[in-house]
PDB file of C-alpha atoms in Angstrom:
ATOM      1  CA  MET G  19     -18.845 -16.853   3.134  1.00 74.00           C
ATOM      2  CA  ILE G  20     -21.553 -15.038   0.810  1.00 83.00           C
ATOM      3  CA  PRO G  21     -19.452 -11.535   0.474  1.00 87.00           C
ATOM      4  CA  LEU G  22     -16.262 -13.204   0.036  1.00 91.00           C
ATOM      5  CA  SER G  23     -17.848 -15.781  -3.075  1.00 90.00           C
ATOM      6  CA  ARG G  24     -19.310 -12.277  -4.025  1.00 92.00           C
ATOM      7  CA  PHE G  25     -16.248 -10.362  -4.001  1.00 95.00           C
ATOM      8  CA  TRP G  26     -14.486 -13.465  -5.433  1.00 93.00           C
ATOM      9  CA  THR G  27     -16.663 -13.439  -8.661  1.00 94.00           C
ATOM     10  CA  TRP G  28     -16.883  -9.547  -9.111  1.00 95.00           C
ATOM     11  CA  ALA G  29     -13.203  -9.310  -9.059  1.00 96.00           C
ATOM     12  CA  GLY G  30     -12.448 -12.060 -11.727  1.00 95.00           C
ATOM     13  CA  THR G  31     -15.217 -11.463 -13.872  1.00 95.00           C
ATOM     14  CA  ALA G  32     -14.064  -7.884 -14.159  1.00 96.00           C
ATOM     15  CA  PHE G  33     -10.466  -8.611 -14.742  1.00 96.00           C
ATOM     16  CA  VAL G  34     -10.897 -10.874 -17.413  1.00 96.00           C
ATOM     17  CA  PRO G  35     -12.214  -8.706 -19.935  1.00 96.00           C
ATOM     18  CA  LEU G  36      -9.904  -5.782 -18.760  1.00 95.00           C
ATOM     19  CA  ALA G  37      -6.869  -8.089 -18.769  1.00 95.00           C
ATOM     20  CA  ILE G  38      -7.591  -8.729 -22.671  1.00 93.00           C
ATOM     21  CA  GLY G  39      -8.339  -5.765 -23.930  1.00 93.00           C
ATOM     22  CA  TRP G  40      -5.414  -4.258 -21.810  1.00 92.00           C
ATOM     23  CA  ALA G  41      -3.197  -6.663 -23.553  1.00 92.00           C
ATOM     24  CA  ILE G  42      -4.225  -5.667 -26.676  1.00 89.00           C
ATOM     25  CA  PHE G  43      -4.084  -1.881 -26.079  1.00 87.00           C
ATOM     26  CA  VAL G  44      -0.488  -2.631 -24.698  1.00 87.00           C
ATOM     27  CA  GLN G  45       0.611  -3.974 -28.297  1.00 78.00           C
ATOM     28  CA  ASN G  46      -1.740  -1.491 -30.222  1.00 72.00           C
ATOM     29  CA  GLY G  47      -3.059  -4.149 -32.182  1.00 59.00           C
ATOM     30  CA  LEU G  48      -6.018  -2.416 -33.668  1.00 59.00           C
ATOM     31  CA  ALA G  49      -4.009   0.679 -34.576  1.00 57.00           C
ATOM     32  CA  THR G  50      -2.079   1.118 -38.125  1.00 54.00           C
ATOM     33  CA  GLU G  51       0.891   1.899 -36.329  1.00 67.00           C
ATOM     34  CA  PRO G  52       2.873   0.530 -33.854  1.00 67.00           C
ATOM     35  CA  PRO G  53       3.489   2.393 -30.982  1.00 76.00           C
ATOM     36  CA  ALA G  54       7.165   3.675 -29.661  1.00 85.00           C
ATOM     37  CA  VAL G  55       8.653   1.162 -27.620  1.00 88.00           C
ATOM     38  CA  GLY G  56       8.418   3.226 -24.453  1.00 90.00           C
ATOM     39  CA  VAL G  57       4.706   3.708 -24.441  1.00 91.00           C
ATOM     40  CA  ILE G  58       4.293  -0.158 -24.696  1.00 92.00           C
ATOM     41  CA  ILE G  59       6.598  -0.845 -21.866  1.00 94.00           C
ATOM     42  CA  SER G  60       4.725   2.101 -19.820  1.00 94.00           C
ATOM     43  CA  ARG G  61       1.266   0.582 -20.684  1.00 93.00           C
ATOM     44  CA  ALA G  62       2.922  -2.855 -19.533  1.00 95.00           C
ATOM     45  CA  TYR G  63       3.436  -1.436 -16.192  1.00 96.00           C
ATOM     46  CA  TRP G  64       0.035  -0.540 -15.480  1.00 96.00           C
ATOM     47  CA  GLY G  65      -0.975  -3.853 -16.719  1.00 96.00           C
ATOM     48  CA  LEU G  66       1.069  -5.196 -14.426  1.00 97.00           C
ATOM     49  CA  LEU G  67       0.335  -3.390 -11.527  1.00 97.00           C
ATOM     50  CA  VAL G  68      -3.143  -4.046 -11.501  1.00 97.00           C
ATOM     51  CA  THR G  69      -2.993  -7.700 -12.629  1.00 97.00           C
ATOM     52  CA  LEU G  70      -0.674  -8.280  -9.409  1.00 98.00           C
ATOM     53  CA  LEU G  71      -3.600  -6.009  -7.255  1.00 97.00           C
ATOM     54  CA  VAL G  72      -6.005  -8.527  -8.796  1.00 97.00           C
ATOM     55  CA  SER G  73      -4.051 -11.632  -8.340  1.00 97.00           C
ATOM     56  CA  ALA G  74      -3.141 -10.612  -4.629  1.00 97.00           C
ATOM     57  CA  ALA G  75      -7.199  -9.956  -4.054  1.00 97.00           C
ATOM     58  CA  LEU G  76      -8.082 -13.008  -5.608  1.00 97.00           C
ATOM     59  CA  ALA G  77      -5.632 -15.186  -3.678  1.00 97.00           C
ATOM     60  CA  TRP G  78      -6.179 -13.874  -0.189  1.00 97.00           C
ATOM     61  CA  THR G  79     -10.274 -13.939  -0.727  1.00 96.00           C
ATOM     62  CA  ALA G  80      -9.786 -17.429  -1.651  1.00 95.00           C
ATOM     63  CA  ALA G  81      -7.330 -18.381   1.433  1.00 95.00           C
ATOM     64  CA  LEU G  82     -10.070 -16.822   3.758  1.00 95.00           C
ATOM     65  CA  TYR G  83     -13.548 -18.195   2.249  1.00 93.00           C
ATOM     66  CA  VAL G  84     -11.308 -22.199   2.501  1.00 93.00           C
ATOM     67  CA  ARG G  85     -10.863 -21.176   5.960  1.00 92.00           C
ATOM     68  CA  LEU G  86     -14.502 -20.893   6.504  1.00 90.00           C
ATOM     69  CA  ALA G  87     -16.043 -23.777   4.760  1.00 88.00           C
ATOM     70  CA  LYS G  88     -13.780 -25.982   6.611  1.00 87.00           C
ATOM     71  CA  ALA G  89     -14.872 -24.424  10.147  1.00 85.00           C
ATOM     72  CA  GLU G  90     -18.164 -24.480   8.856  1.00 83.00           C
ATOM     73  CA  GLY G  91     -17.824 -28.141   7.354  1.00 79.00           C
ATOM     74  CA  ALA G  92     -18.821 -27.264   3.758  1.00 77.00           C
ATOM     75  CA  SER G  93     -18.474 -29.887   1.540  1.00 77.00           C
ATOM     76  CA  THR G  94     -16.701 -27.810  -1.141  1.00 81.00           C
ATOM     77  CA  LEU G  95     -14.070 -25.410  -0.268  1.00 86.00           C
ATOM     78  CA  VAL G  96     -13.801 -23.538  -3.771  1.00 89.00           C
ATOM     79  CA  PRO G  97     -15.539 -20.070  -3.797  1.00 91.00           C
ATOM     80  CA  PRO G  98     -18.943 -20.386  -5.555  1.00 90.00           C
ATOM     81  CA  ASN G  99     -19.337 -18.302  -8.720  1.00 90.00           C
ATOM     82  CA  SER G 100     -21.992 -16.256  -7.344  1.00 89.00           C
ATOM     83  CA  THR G 101     -23.808 -15.717 -10.965  1.00 88.00           C
ATOM     84  CA  PHE G 102     -24.417 -18.761 -11.539  1.00 88.00           C
ATOM     85  CA  GLU G 103     -24.703 -20.510  -8.365  1.00 83.00           C
ATOM     86  CA  GLU G 104     -26.508 -20.163  -4.841  1.00 81.00           C
ATOM     87  CA  PRO G 105     -24.858 -20.929  -1.663  1.00 72.00           C
ATOM     88  CA  GLN G 106     -27.094 -24.255  -1.005  1.00 77.00           C
ATOM     89  CA  LEU G 107     -26.937 -25.425  -4.586  1.00 81.00           C
ATOM     90  CA  ARG G 108     -23.553 -25.846  -5.578  1.00 82.00           C
ATOM     91  CA  ASN G 109     -22.251 -27.185  -8.815  1.00 86.00           C
ATOM     92  CA  ARG G 110     -18.712 -27.829  -8.890  1.00 87.00           C
ATOM     93  CA  PHE G 111     -17.861 -28.147 -12.618  1.00 91.00           C
ATOM     94  CA  ILE G 112     -19.075 -24.207 -12.648  1.00 91.00           C
ATOM     95  CA  SER G 113     -16.949 -23.577  -9.268  1.00 90.00           C
ATOM     96  CA  TRP G 114     -13.685 -25.477 -10.515  1.00 93.00           C
ATOM     97  CA  ALA G 115     -14.306 -23.869 -14.182  1.00 94.00           C
ATOM     98  CA  THR G 116     -14.506 -20.456 -12.695  1.00 95.00           C
ATOM     99  CA  VAL G 117     -10.981 -20.863 -10.530  1.00 95.00           C
ATOM    100  CA  CYS G 118      -9.309 -22.345 -13.858  1.00 96.00           C
ATOM    101  CA  VAL G 119     -10.113 -19.524 -15.715  1.00 96.00           C
ATOM    102  CA  PHE G 120      -9.448 -16.781 -13.124  1.00 96.00           C
ATOM    103  CA  THR G 121      -6.060 -18.765 -12.614  1.00 96.00           C
ATOM    104  CA  LEU G 122      -4.972 -19.207 -16.141  1.00 97.00           C
ATOM    105  CA  VAL G 123      -6.302 -15.453 -17.049  1.00 97.00           C
ATOM    106  CA  CYS G 124      -3.787 -13.677 -14.146  1.00 97.00           C
ATOM    107  CA  ALA G 125      -0.792 -16.279 -14.573  1.00 97.00           C
ATOM    108  CA  ALA G 126      -1.045 -15.174 -18.882  1.00 96.00           C
ATOM    109  CA  ALA G 127      -1.044 -11.465 -17.649  1.00 97.00           C
ATOM    110  CA  LEU G 128       1.472 -11.644 -15.056  1.00 97.00           C
ATOM    111  CA  VAL G 129       3.532 -13.440 -18.212  1.00 96.00           C
ATOM    112  CA  VAL G 130       2.911 -11.144 -20.868  1.00 95.00           C
ATOM    113  CA  PHE G 131       3.198  -7.892 -18.905  1.00 96.00           C
ATOM    114  CA  GLY G 132       5.925  -8.701 -16.938  1.00 96.00           C
ATOM    115  CA  ASN G 133       7.837  -9.836 -20.059  1.00 95.00           C
ATOM    116  CA  ARG G 134       7.231  -6.520 -21.743  1.00 94.00           C
ATOM    117  CA  TYR G 135       8.019  -4.169 -18.358  1.00 96.00           C
ATOM    118  CA  SER G 136      11.260  -6.339 -18.454  1.00 95.00           C
ATOM    119  CA  GLU G 137      12.481  -4.262 -21.835  1.00 94.00           C
ATOM    120  CA  SER G 138      12.472  -1.289 -19.662  1.00 95.00           C
ATOM    121  CA  ARG G 139      15.904   0.419 -19.206  1.00 95.00           C
ATOM    122  CA  VAL G 140      15.824   3.532 -17.251  1.00 95.00           C
ATOM    123  CA  TYR G 141      16.553   6.851 -19.056  1.00 93.00           C
ATOM    124  CA  ARG G 142      17.492  10.451 -18.453  1.00 91.00           C
ATOM    125  CA  TRP G 143      14.390  12.260 -19.034  1.00 89.00           C
ATOM    126  CA  ASP G 144      15.422  14.288 -21.762  1.00 86.00           C
ATOM    127  CA  ASP G 145      18.784  11.605 -23.021  1.00 88.00           C
ATOM    128  CA  LEU G 146      18.644   9.325 -26.178  1.00 89.00           C
ATOM    129  CA  GLN G 147      20.875   6.792 -24.184  1.00 90.00           C
ATOM    130  CA  PRO G 148      19.680   4.649 -21.292  1.00 92.00           C
ATOM    131  CA  LEU G 149      22.051   4.524 -18.076  1.00 92.00           C
ATOM    132  CA  GLU G 150      22.792   1.263 -18.569  1.00 92.00           C
ATOM    133  CA  LYS G 151      22.188  -1.885 -21.019  1.00 92.00           C
ATOM    134  CA  THR G 152      20.286  -4.209 -18.811  1.00 94.00           C
ATOM    135  CA  PHE G 153      16.883  -3.731 -16.635  1.00 95.00           C
ATOM    136  CA  TRP G 154      18.698  -3.910 -13.121  1.00 95.00           C
ATOM    137  CA  ALA G 155      21.682  -2.253 -13.671  1.00 95.00           C
ATOM    138  CA  SER G 156      20.090   1.124 -15.253  1.00 94.00           C
ATOM    139  CA  ARG G 157      17.900   1.007 -11.908  1.00 94.00           C
ATOM    140  CA  VAL G 158      21.116   1.040  -9.611  1.00 94.00           C
ATOM    141  CA  GLN G 159      22.628   3.884 -11.807  1.00 93.00           C
ATOM    142  CA  ALA G 160      18.834   5.713 -11.154  1.00 91.00           C
ATOM    143  CA  HIS G 161      19.287   5.289  -7.756  1.00 89.00           C
ATOM    144  CA  VAL G 162      23.046   6.654  -7.420  1.00 90.00           C
ATOM    145  CA  ILE G 163      22.320   9.603  -9.491  1.00 87.00           C
ATOM    146  CA  ASP G 164      21.584  12.464  -7.784  1.00 79.00           C
ATOM    147  CA  CYS G 165      18.658  14.677  -9.615  1.00 78.00           C
ATOM    148  CA  SER G 166      16.613  17.662  -8.376  1.00 71.00           C
ATOM    149  CA  ASN G 167      14.387  18.044 -11.766  1.00 69.00           C
ATOM    150  CA  ALA G 168      10.730  17.662 -11.133  1.00 66.00           C
ATOM    151  CA  SER G 169      11.035  14.805 -14.020  1.00 77.00           C
ATOM    152  CA  CYS G 170      14.622  13.138 -14.076  1.00 88.00           C
ATOM    153  CA  PHE G 171      14.212   9.359 -14.934  1.00 93.00           C
ATOM    154  CA  ALA G 172      12.098   7.842 -17.642  1.00 93.00           C
ATOM    155  CA  VAL G 173      10.896   3.661 -17.832  1.00 94.00           C
ATOM    156  CA  ALA G 174      12.122   3.915 -21.824  1.00 93.00           C
ATOM    157  CA  GLN G 175      13.481   6.584 -24.146  1.00 91.00           C
ATOM    158  CA  HIS G 176      11.245   9.899 -23.903  1.00 90.00           C
ATOM    159  CA  PHE G 177      12.436  11.587 -26.807  1.00 87.00           C
ATOM    160  CA  ASP G 178      12.829   9.957 -30.136  1.00 82.00           C
ATOM    161  CA  ASN G 179      16.017  10.818 -32.296  1.00 75.00           C
ATOM    162  CA  ALA G 180      15.045  14.470 -33.532  1.00 76.00           C
ATOM    163  CA  GLY G 181      14.277  15.369 -30.355  1.00 76.00           C
ATOM    164  CA  LYS G 182      10.273  15.245 -30.155  1.00 86.00           C
ATOM    165  CA  ALA G 183       8.875  14.328 -26.821  1.00 86.00           C
ATOM    166  CA  ILE G 184       7.155  10.851 -26.886  1.00 87.00           C
ATOM    167  CA  HIS G 185       4.068  11.021 -25.320  1.00 89.00           C
ATOM    168  CA  GLY G 186       2.767   8.202 -23.078  1.00 87.00           C
ATOM    169  CA  VAL G 187       6.004   6.864 -21.417  1.00 92.00           C
ATOM    170  CA  ASN G 188       6.136   6.780 -17.690  1.00 93.00           C
ATOM    171  CA  GLU G 189       8.220   8.721 -15.567  1.00 93.00           C
ATOM    172  CA  TYR G 190      10.627   6.414 -13.485  1.00 93.00           C
ATOM    173  CA  ILE G 191      10.581   7.541  -9.856  1.00 91.00           C
ATOM    174  CA  PRO G 192      13.163   5.733  -7.794  1.00 89.00           C
ATOM    175  CA  TYR G 193      12.210   3.565  -5.055  1.00 90.00           C
ATOM    176  CA  VAL G 194       8.238   4.162  -5.900  1.00 93.00           C
ATOM    177  CA  THR G 195       8.015   2.743  -9.401  1.00 94.00           C
ATOM    178  CA  ASP G 196       9.221  -0.483  -8.796  1.00 95.00           C
ATOM    179  CA  GLY G 197       8.874  -0.469  -5.406  1.00 95.00           C
ATOM    180  CA  ALA G 198       4.589  -0.444  -5.882  1.00 96.00           C
ATOM    181  CA  ILE G 199       5.528  -3.691  -7.924  1.00 97.00           C
ATOM    182  CA  ALA G 200       7.547  -5.298  -4.991  1.00 97.00           C
ATOM    183  CA  VAL G 201       4.912  -4.326  -2.406  1.00 98.00           C
ATOM    184  CA  LEU G 202       2.157  -6.310  -4.539  1.00 97.00           C
ATOM    185  CA  ALA G 203       4.101  -9.008  -5.469  1.00 97.00           C
ATOM    186  CA  LEU G 204       5.018  -9.671  -1.420  1.00 98.00           C
ATOM    187  CA  LEU G 205       1.325  -9.446  -0.732  1.00 97.00           C
ATOM    188  CA  LEU G 206       0.295 -12.059  -3.902  1.00 97.00           C
ATOM    189  CA  ILE G 207       2.950 -14.470  -2.213  1.00 97.00           C
ATOM    190  CA  ALA G 208       1.687 -14.000   1.184  1.00 97.00           C
ATOM    191  CA  GLY G 209      -1.689 -14.675  -0.230  1.00 96.00           C
ATOM    192  CA  LEU G 210      -0.870 -17.869  -2.056  1.00 97.00           C
ATOM    193  CA  LEU G 211       1.460 -18.949   1.195  1.00 97.00           C
ATOM    194  CA  TYR G 212      -1.858 -18.150   3.175  1.00 96.00           C
ATOM    195  CA  LEU G 213      -4.032 -20.361   1.051  1.00 95.00           C
ATOM    196  CA  VAL G 214      -1.928 -23.231   0.720  1.00 95.00           C
ATOM    197  CA  VAL G 215      -1.876 -23.395   4.655  1.00 94.00           C
ATOM    198  CA  GLN G 216      -5.387 -23.565   4.742  1.00 91.00           C
ATOM    199  CA  LEU G 217      -5.718 -26.034   2.435  1.00 89.00           C
ATOM    200  CA  ALA G 218      -2.976 -27.906   4.195  1.00 89.00           C
ATOM    201  CA  SER G 219      -4.388 -27.505   7.755  1.00 84.00           C
ATOM    202  CA  ARG G 220      -6.865 -30.198   9.032  1.00 73.00           C
ATOM    203  CA  GLU G 221     -10.311 -29.661   9.200  1.00 65.00           C
ATOM    204  CA  LYS G 222     -11.448 -28.599  13.108  1.00 59.00           C
ATOM    205  CA  PRO G 223     -13.795 -31.286  14.724  1.00 54.00           C
ATOM    206  CA  ARG G 224     -17.476 -29.790  15.009  1.00 52.00           C
ATOM    207  CA  THR G 225     -18.939 -29.525  18.344  1.00 49.00           C
ATOM    208  CA  TYR G 226     -22.564 -30.368  18.828  1.00 41.00           C
ATOM    209  CA  GLN G 227     -24.792 -29.662  21.466  1.00 42.00           C
ATOM    210  CA  LEU G 228     -27.556 -32.199  22.480  1.00 35.00           C
TER     211      LEU G 228
END
């Protein structure tokens, strides 16, 4: 249980400032000029990817901890914050406050980055018009079109109206770009479902030897 609690604390504590800082970076809040839309969308994509990965890791860690805690008859099922708590000296306020902070930050990051990435429209790498006007329709077209070039598509407009390349716009790779998000999203959902199952399961009766 101790390795799980340490990983839980390390992953969540590292992600909180990273998510806040990346959210500011997505908006380029510290710069004098706002970035191009394609740059914002590309940054949001990576933020969404990392958020899904960390959220899935935290969900599975919590589920495994609950399983072990029930098996050992622990009085508290919430993973401890190993920075401030000892395994034998628990503080429920700190434990639950940590859970709330990690959950709220992950949920907020998913909303912020997911909302920004939903503005993506797939473009041909050197085109000024999207394949279609909606998120899903443009992706359907990208999977239909046969392209043998090294860089066929972009998640947003890659060239401005003056014909100059916009640096920082991600390439869109069919089955890979959105496939990574789908895999991590399924991993997160599976972890949350497993956590619910562990929370709902009855504690196994403890056996004693005389």
